[in-house]
Amino acid sequence: MATSHLTSQHRPSRIPNLIGGSFVDSKSLTFIDVINPATQEVVSQVPCTTDEEFKAAVSSAKKAFTSWRNTPITKRQRVMLKFQELIRRDMDKLALNVTTEQGKTLRDAQGDVFRGLEVVEHACGMATLQMGEYVSNVSVGIDTYSIREPLGVCAGICPFNFPAMIPLWMFPVAITCGNTFILKPSEKVPGASVMLAELAMEAGLPEGVLNVVHGTHDIVNAICDDDDIKAISFVGSNVAGMHIYARAAAKGKRVQANMGAKNHAVVMPDASVDATVNALVAAGFGAAGQRCMALSTIVFVGGSKLWESKLVERAKALKVNAGTEPDADLGPVISKQAKERIHRLIQSGVESGARLVLDGRNIVVPGYVSGNFIGPTILSDVTANMECYKGSEIWMILGRSTFRFCVYLGANLISWSSKKQNVFS
């Protein structure tokens, strides 16, 4: 993360906050460079929002809640109907911004936006989900009613890997239900959130219903601690998620924390070779492995040797390039720090005795020599005590035997072993 305290007039554009219906430049003295991971060029700068600006955003959301909660659900739906129309109109612009800031291919970026759009479309039909229940005569002279009411000011804290989809998981549903919202995008990829906020305002969202603030740990902690914020939705790493859950829950907030995953594929001996290899490569290397549902472990029942050459051949055929290039299958990882960490874990696996079947560390992309590129990498003969696998282990019980397969969870790396053990040992 690069921070700047700039006074020069010659500087990249600065990302604004959205507070009370207006896009305003932050008065912060600290800005973070938003870097194109394929070129290392500074795309823009995002502020570390000041405490006063954050409080102003919460105050505007709290004020807007009074009238927004009483706005008919059909009117809130109409805003969403217009919002989804505008997202479709600007789909290509949004996708290009996602690729520029995050690095994924344009095809993946369009999918990023489209999957978020599906949530907006779901919000357009929110009226039926807002219906309560009525039961008559549950006891003598007693009828029961249940009424769904909005909570108040809610907040969303987003990761870097899906700059459009995950914000759209959060605020469209929250605001259509009558809540107001504070959105904190990842400081690495703020552009898509701001563009979406602009579209929401164009769609007719009243001022203060949606607010956008930027920053890092201080803003996250402020969201957790503020008494006027009633609920938080988070997507990101395990460490951050556990911190947010504990800190916000201690203040009595509702917390939804979606964190990391360890995903395993089980391949049976009679599986279709071509279909399986295509599925494994897409699941393991798509989005440069930077998604919580990325496949990191393959469990080959009966052994992996017959599959190894097929996987390597298919993985080698993937084109690693800048996401804006039309032939790109894989873009760069998000930062130099992420690339260095992946290199360290690959090397630690080799030093611990793993067999490096395919090494993507020394890949060079013509025209993008400074990019954070890592080619598809496959490790075999990994054991559960290796650093490249620690933190997760799977035991697949099959009859009287169990097969243990181990892998590093990270970008562009699949690994396996095929040691057979007695299930009762």
Coordinates of C-alpha atoms in Angstrom, one line a residue:
M1 CA 0.0 0.0 0.0
A2 CA 1.5 3.3 -1.1
T3 CA 0.5 6.5 0.8
S4 CA 1.1 10.0 -0.3
H5 CA 1.1 13.4 1.4
L6 CA 1.1 15.4 -1.8
T7 CA 1.0 19.2 -2.4
S8 CA 1.9 19.1 -6.0
Q9 CA -0.7 20.3 -8.5
H10 CA 0.4 17.5 -10.9
R11 CA -1.2 14.5 -9.3
P12 CA -3.6 11.7 -10.3
S13 CA -7.3 12.3 -9.8
R14 CA -8.6 11.9 -6.3
I15 CA -11.6 9.7 -5.5
P16 CA -14.3 11.6 -3.6
N17 CA -16.5 10.5 -0.7
L18 CA -20.3 10.5 -1.1
I19 CA -21.8 12.2 1.9
G20 CA -25.4 13.4 2.1
G21 CA -26.0 13.2 -1.6
S22 CA -22.9 15.1 -2.7
F23 CA -19.6 13.8 -4.0
V24 CA -17.1 15.8 -1.9
D25 CA -13.3 15.9 -1.9
S26 CA -11.8 14.7 1.4
K27 CA -9.8 17.1 3.5
S28 CA -7.6 14.3 4.6
L29 CA -3.8 14.8 4.3
T30 CA -3.3 11.1 3.6
F31 CA -4.1 9.5 0.3
I32 CA -3.5 6.0 -1.0
D33 CA -2.3 5.3 -4.5
V34 CA -4.6 3.1 -6.5
I35 CA -2.3 1.1 -8.7
N36 CA -2.9 -0.7 -12.0
P37 CA -1.5 -4.2 -11.2
A38 CA -0.6 -4.8 -14.9
T39 CA 1.5 -1.6 -15.3
Q40 CA 2.2 -0.2 -11.8
E41 CA 0.7 3.1 -13.0
V42 CA -1.1 5.2 -10.4
V43 CA -4.7 5.2 -11.6
S44 CA -6.1 7.6 -8.9
Q45 CA -5.7 8.3 -5.2
V46 CA -8.2 7.4 -2.5
P47 CA -8.4 9.3 0.8
C48 CA -8.1 8.1 4.3
T49 CA -11.4 9.7 5.3
T50 CA -11.2 11.9 8.3
D51 CA -13.2 11.2 11.5
E52 CA -15.3 14.3 10.9
E53 CA -16.2 13.2 7.4
F54 CA -17.1 9.7 8.6
K55 CA -19.4 11.1 11.3
A56 CA -21.0 13.4 8.7
A57 CA -21.7 10.4 6.5
V58 CA -23.3 8.5 9.4
S59 CA -25.3 11.5 10.4
S60 CA -26.7 12.0 6.9
A61 CA -27.6 8.3 6.7
K62 CA -29.4 8.5 10.1
K63 CA -31.3 11.6 9.0
A64 CA -32.3 10.1 5.7
F65 CA -33.6 6.9 7.4
T66 CA -36.6 8.8 8.9
S67 CA -38.1 9.5 5.5
W68 CA -36.7 6.6 3.6
R69 CA -38.1 3.9 5.9
N70 CA -41.6 5.5 5.3
T71 CA -41.2 5.6 1.5
P72 CA -43.5 3.0 -0.1
I73 CA -41.7 -0.2 -1.1
T74 CA -43.0 0.2 -4.7
K75 CA -41.2 3.5 -4.9
R76 CA -38.0 2.1 -3.5
Q77 CA -38.3 -0.7 -6.1
R78 CA -38.7 1.8 -8.9
V79 CA -35.3 3.3 -8.0
M80 CA -33.8 -0.2 -8.3
L81 CA -35.5 -0.8 -11.6
K82 CA -33.9 2.4 -13.0
F83 CA -30.6 1.5 -11.3
Q84 CA -30.4 -1.9 -13.1
E85 CA -31.2 -0.1 -16.4
L86 CA -28.3 2.3 -15.8
I87 CA -25.9 -0.5 -14.8
R88 CA -26.7 -2.3 -18.1
R89 CA -26.1 1.0 -20.0
D90 CA -22.6 1.5 -18.4
M91 CA -21.6 -2.2 -18.2
D92 CA -18.5 -1.7 -20.4
K93 CA -17.4 1.4 -18.5
L94 CA -17.7 -0.4 -15.2
A95 CA -15.9 -3.5 -16.5
L96 CA -13.0 -1.4 -17.8
N97 CA -12.6 0.3 -14.4
V98 CA -12.6 -3.1 -12.7
T99 CA -9.9 -4.4 -15.0
T100 CA -7.8 -1.3 -14.7
E101 CA -7.8 -1.2 -10.9
Q102 CA -8.0 -5.0 -10.1
G103 CA -6.3 -6.6 -13.0
K104 CA -8.8 -9.3 -14.0
T105 CA -9.6 -9.9 -17.6
L106 CA -12.4 -7.8 -19.2
R107 CA -14.4 -11.0 -19.6
D108 CA -14.1 -11.7 -15.9
A109 CA -14.8 -8.0 -15.1
Q110 CA -18.0 -8.1 -17.1
G111 CA -19.0 -11.2 -15.2
D112 CA -18.2 -9.4 -12.0
V113 CA -20.6 -6.6 -12.9
F114 CA -23.3 -8.9 -14.2
R115 CA -23.4 -11.1 -11.1
G116 CA -23.9 -7.9 -9.1
L117 CA -26.6 -6.8 -11.5
E118 CA -28.5 -10.0 -10.8
V119 CA -28.7 -8.9 -7.1
V120 CA -30.1 -5.6 -8.2
E121 CA -32.7 -7.4 -10.3
H122 CA -33.6 -9.5 -7.2
A123 CA -34.1 -6.2 -5.2
C124 CA -36.5 -5.1 -7.9
G125 CA -38.9 -7.8 -6.6
M126 CA -38.3 -7.1 -2.9
A127 CA -41.9 -6.4 -2.1
T128 CA -42.8 -10.0 -1.7
L129 CA -39.9 -10.6 0.7
Q130 CA -41.1 -7.7 2.8
M131 CA -44.4 -9.3 3.5
G132 CA -45.1 -10.3 7.1
E133 CA -47.3 -13.0 8.5
Y134 CA -50.7 -13.2 10.1
V135 CA -52.2 -16.1 12.0
S136 CA -55.7 -15.9 13.5
N137 CA -56.9 -17.5 16.7
V138 CA -53.6 -18.9 17.9
S139 CA -55.3 -18.9 21.3
V140 CA -58.7 -17.7 22.5
G141 CA -59.1 -14.2 21.2
I142 CA -55.5 -13.9 20.1
D143 CA -54.2 -13.3 16.6
T144 CA -50.5 -12.9 15.8
Y145 CA -48.8 -10.6 13.4
S146 CA -45.2 -10.4 12.2
I147 CA -44.0 -7.2 10.6
R148 CA -40.7 -6.7 8.8
E149 CA -39.1 -3.4 9.6
P150 CA -35.8 -1.9 8.5
L151 CA -33.0 -1.7 11.0
G152 CA -31.6 1.7 10.4
V153 CA -28.2 2.7 9.2
C154 CA -26.3 -0.3 7.9
A155 CA -22.7 -0.6 6.5
G156 CA -20.7 -2.7 4.1
I157 CA -17.0 -3.4 4.1
C158 CA -15.7 -4.7 0.8
P159 CA -12.6 -6.7 -0.5
F160 CA -10.5 -6.1 -3.6
N161 CA -11.3 -9.1 -5.6
F162 CA -14.9 -8.3 -6.8
P163 CA -15.1 -4.5 -7.0
A164 CA -18.6 -4.3 -8.5
M165 CA -20.3 -7.6 -7.5
I166 CA -19.7 -7.4 -3.7
P167 CA -20.9 -3.8 -3.2
L168 CA -24.0 -4.8 -5.2
W169 CA -24.5 -7.8 -2.9
M170 CA -24.8 -5.3 -0.1
F171 CA -26.4 -1.9 -0.6
P172 CA -29.2 -2.6 -3.1
V173 CA -30.9 -5.1 -0.9
A174 CA -30.3 -3.0 2.3
I175 CA -31.8 0.2 0.9
T176 CA -34.7 -1.5 -0.9
C177 CA -35.7 -2.9 2.5
G178 CA -35.8 0.7 3.8
N179 CA -32.4 1.0 5.5
T180 CA -29.8 3.6 4.7
F181 CA -26.2 2.6 4.0
I182 CA -22.5 3.4 4.5
L183 CA -20.3 1.7 1.9
K184 CA -16.6 1.3 2.5
P185 CA -14.9 -0.1 -0.7
S186 CA -11.5 -1.6 -0.7
E187 CA -8.8 1.1 -0.9
K188 CA -7.2 -0.9 -3.7
V189 CA -10.3 -0.8 -6.0
P190 CA -12.5 2.2 -5.1
G191 CA -13.6 3.3 -8.6
A192 CA -16.4 0.8 -9.3
S193 CA -18.1 1.6 -6.0
V194 CA -18.1 5.3 -6.8
M195 CA -19.4 4.7 -10.3
L196 CA -22.2 2.6 -8.9
A197 CA -23.0 5.3 -6.3
E198 CA -23.2 7.8 -9.2
L199 CA -25.6 5.6 -11.0
A200 CA -27.7 5.1 -7.9
M201 CA -28.0 8.8 -7.5
E202 CA -29.0 9.1 -11.2
A203 CA -31.6 6.5 -10.6
G204 CA -33.3 8.8 -8.1
L205 CA -31.9 7.6 -4.7
P206 CA -32.6 10.4 -2.2
E207 CA -29.6 12.1 -0.6
G208 CA -28.2 10.5 2.4
V209 CA -29.6 7.0 1.7
L210 CA -26.3 5.8 0.3
N211 CA -23.0 7.2 1.5
V212 CA -19.4 6.1 0.4
V213 CA -16.4 6.6 2.6
H214 CA -12.8 5.4 2.0
G215 CA -9.9 4.3 4.1
T216 CA -8.3 1.4 5.9
H217 CA -8.2 0.1 9.5
D218 CA -9.4 3.3 11.1
I219 CA -12.5 3.6 9.1
V220 CA -13.3 -0.1 9.6
N221 CA -13.0 0.3 13.3
A222 CA -15.1 3.5 13.2
I223 CA -17.8 1.5 11.5
C224 CA -17.6 -1.2 14.1
D225 CA -17.8 1.2 17.0
D226 CA -20.4 3.8 15.9
D227 CA -23.6 3.4 17.9
D228 CA -25.8 4.6 15.0
I229 CA -24.7 1.8 12.7
K230 CA -27.0 -1.2 13.4
A231 CA -25.6 -3.9 11.1
I232 CA -22.5 -4.7 9.1
S233 CA -21.9 -6.9 6.1
F234 CA -18.3 -7.9 5.4
V235 CA -16.5 -9.9 2.8
G236 CA -12.8 -10.5 3.0
S237 CA -10.0 -12.3 4.8
N238 CA -10.4 -14.5 7.9
V239 CA -8.3 -12.2 10.1
A240 CA -10.2 -9.1 9.2
G241 CA -13.6 -10.9 9.4
M242 CA -12.9 -12.2 12.9
H243 CA -11.8 -8.8 14.0
I244 CA -14.9 -7.1 12.6
Y245 CA -17.2 -9.7 14.0
A246 CA -15.8 -9.5 17.5
R247 CA -15.5 -5.8 17.6
A248 CA -19.0 -5.0 16.1
A249 CA -20.8 -7.8 17.9
A250 CA -19.4 -6.4 21.2
K251 CA -21.3 -3.2 20.4
G252 CA -24.5 -5.1 19.8
K253 CA -24.5 -4.9 16.0
R254 CA -25.7 -7.6 13.6
V255 CA -22.7 -8.8 11.7
Q256 CA -22.6 -10.9 8.5
A257 CA -18.9 -11.9 7.9
N258 CA -18.1 -13.9 4.7
M259 CA -14.5 -14.9 5.0
G260 CA -11.9 -17.2 3.3
A261 CA -12.5 -20.7 2.0
K262 CA -10.6 -23.9 1.2
N263 CA -12.1 -25.6 -1.8
H264 CA -11.5 -29.2 -2.8
A265 CA -12.5 -31.1 -5.9
V266 CA -12.9 -34.8 -5.8
V267 CA -12.1 -36.6 -9.1
M268 CA -13.4 -40.2 -9.4
P269 CA -11.5 -42.7 -11.6
D270 CA -14.3 -42.8 -14.2
A271 CA -14.6 -39.1 -14.6
S272 CA -14.6 -37.7 -18.2
V273 CA -11.0 -36.5 -18.8
D274 CA -11.6 -33.5 -21.0
A275 CA -14.6 -32.1 -19.1
T276 CA -12.9 -32.7 -15.8
V277 CA -9.6 -31.1 -16.8
N278 CA -11.3 -28.1 -18.2
A279 CA -13.4 -27.7 -15.1
L280 CA -10.4 -28.0 -12.8
V281 CA -8.3 -25.5 -14.7
A282 CA -11.1 -23.0 -14.9
A283 CA -11.9 -23.3 -11.2
G284 CA -8.3 -23.3 -10.0
F285 CA -6.8 -20.5 -12.2
G286 CA -9.7 -18.3 -13.1
A287 CA -9.5 -14.7 -11.8
A288 CA -5.8 -15.5 -11.0
G289 CA -7.1 -17.6 -8.1
Q290 CA -8.1 -14.4 -6.3
R291 CA -11.6 -15.5 -5.2
C292 CA -12.9 -17.3 -2.2
M293 CA -14.4 -20.1 -4.3
A294 CA -11.1 -20.7 -6.2
L295 CA -10.2 -24.4 -6.3
S296 CA -7.0 -25.0 -4.4
T297 CA -7.1 -28.8 -3.8
I298 CA -7.7 -31.7 -6.2
V299 CA -8.5 -35.1 -4.6
F300 CA -7.8 -37.8 -7.2
V301 CA -9.4 -41.0 -6.0
G302 CA -7.0 -43.8 -7.0
G303 CA -4.0 -41.6 -7.7
S304 CA -3.0 -38.5 -9.7
K305 CA -0.3 -39.7 -12.1
L306 CA -2.7 -40.3 -15.0
W307 CA -4.1 -36.8 -14.7
E308 CA -0.9 -34.8 -14.1
S309 CA 0.2 -34.4 -17.7
K310 CA -3.2 -33.5 -18.8
L311 CA -3.5 -30.7 -16.2
V312 CA 0.0 -29.4 -17.0
E313 CA -0.8 -29.3 -20.7
R314 CA -4.0 -27.5 -20.2
A315 CA -2.6 -25.0 -17.7
K316 CA 0.4 -24.2 -19.9
A317 CA -2.0 -23.2 -22.7
L318 CA -3.5 -20.4 -20.6
K319 CA -2.5 -17.0 -21.8
V320 CA -1.2 -14.7 -19.0
N321 CA -1.5 -11.1 -20.0
A322 CA -2.9 -7.7 -19.0
G323 CA -6.7 -7.9 -18.5
T324 CA -7.3 -5.4 -21.2
E325 CA -5.7 -7.6 -23.8
P326 CA -8.3 -9.6 -25.8
D327 CA -6.4 -12.9 -25.6
A328 CA -5.9 -12.9 -21.8
D329 CA -7.0 -15.9 -19.8
L330 CA -5.3 -14.7 -16.6
G331 CA -4.4 -11.2 -15.4
P332 CA -2.0 -10.1 -12.7
V333 CA -2.5 -10.5 -9.0
I334 CA -3.5 -7.4 -7.1
S335 CA -0.2 -6.2 -5.7
K336 CA 3.6 -6.8 -5.5
Q337 CA 3.1 -7.9 -1.9
A338 CA 0.7 -10.6 -3.0
K339 CA 3.0 -11.7 -5.7
E340 CA 6.0 -11.9 -3.3
R341 CA 3.9 -13.9 -0.8
I342 CA 2.9 -16.4 -3.4
H343 CA 6.5 -16.8 -4.5
R344 CA 7.6 -17.4 -0.9
L345 CA 4.9 -20.1 -0.4
I346 CA 5.8 -21.9 -3.6
Q347 CA 9.5 -21.9 -2.6
S348 CA 8.7 -23.1 0.9
G349 CA 6.8 -26.0 -0.6
V350 CA 9.8 -26.9 -2.8
E351 CA 12.2 -26.7 0.2
S352 CA 9.9 -28.9 2.2
G353 CA 9.9 -31.7 -0.4
A354 CA 7.0 -30.9 -2.7
R355 CA 7.5 -31.6 -6.4
L356 CA 7.1 -28.5 -8.6
V357 CA 5.3 -29.9 -11.6
L358 CA 4.6 -26.5 -13.2
D359 CA 6.4 -23.3 -12.2
G360 CA 4.8 -19.9 -13.1
R361 CA 7.1 -17.7 -11.1
N362 CA 9.4 -16.5 -13.9
I363 CA 6.8 -15.6 -16.4
V364 CA 7.4 -12.5 -18.5
V365 CA 4.6 -10.7 -20.2
P366 CA 5.8 -8.6 -23.2
G367 CA 4.8 -5.0 -22.8
Y368 CA 4.0 -5.4 -19.1
V369 CA 7.3 -6.3 -17.6
S370 CA 6.4 -4.5 -14.3
G371 CA 3.1 -6.3 -13.8
N372 CA 2.3 -8.6 -10.9
F373 CA 2.1 -11.7 -13.1
I374 CA 2.3 -15.3 -11.9
G375 CA 1.7 -18.1 -14.3
P376 CA -0.2 -21.3 -13.4
T377 CA 1.7 -23.3 -10.9
I378 CA 1.2 -26.9 -9.7
L379 CA 2.8 -28.6 -6.7
S380 CA 2.6 -32.3 -6.1
D381 CA 3.6 -34.5 -3.1
V382 CA 2.5 -31.9 -0.7
T383 CA 1.9 -32.9 2.9
A384 CA -0.3 -31.3 5.5
N385 CA 2.6 -29.9 7.6
M386 CA 4.0 -27.8 4.8
E387 CA 3.6 -24.1 5.1
C388 CA 2.1 -23.9 1.6
Y389 CA -0.8 -25.9 2.9
K390 CA -1.1 -25.1 6.6
G391 CA -4.4 -23.9 7.8
S392 CA -6.5 -26.6 6.1
E393 CA -6.6 -30.3 5.6
I394 CA -9.2 -32.6 4.2
W395 CA -9.7 -36.3 4.9
M396 CA -11.8 -38.0 2.2
I397 CA -13.1 -41.2 3.7
L398 CA -13.7 -43.8 1.0
G399 CA -14.6 -47.2 2.2
R400 CA -11.8 -48.4 4.6
S401 CA -9.2 -46.0 3.3
T402 CA -8.7 -42.3 3.3
F403 CA -6.8 -40.2 0.8
R404 CA -5.1 -37.1 2.0
F405 CA -4.4 -34.3 -0.5
C406 CA -2.8 -31.0 0.4
V407 CA -2.5 -27.7 -1.4
Y408 CA -1.6 -24.0 -1.0
L409 CA -4.6 -21.7 -0.9
G410 CA -3.7 -18.7 -3.1
A411 CA -3.4 -17.3 -6.6
N412 CA -2.5 -19.5 -9.6
L413 CA -1.4 -22.6 -7.6
I414 CA -2.9 -26.1 -7.5
S415 CA -1.2 -28.9 -5.6
W416 CA -1.9 -32.5 -4.6
S417 CA -0.6 -35.6 -3.1
S418 CA -1.9 -39.2 -3.3
K419 CA -0.7 -41.0 -0.2
K420 CA -3.0 -43.7 0.9
Q421 CA -3.5 -44.2 4.7
N422 CA -5.6 -46.5 6.8
V423 CA -8.7 -44.7 8.0
F424 CA -8.3 -46.1 11.5
S425 CA -4.7 -45.1 11.9

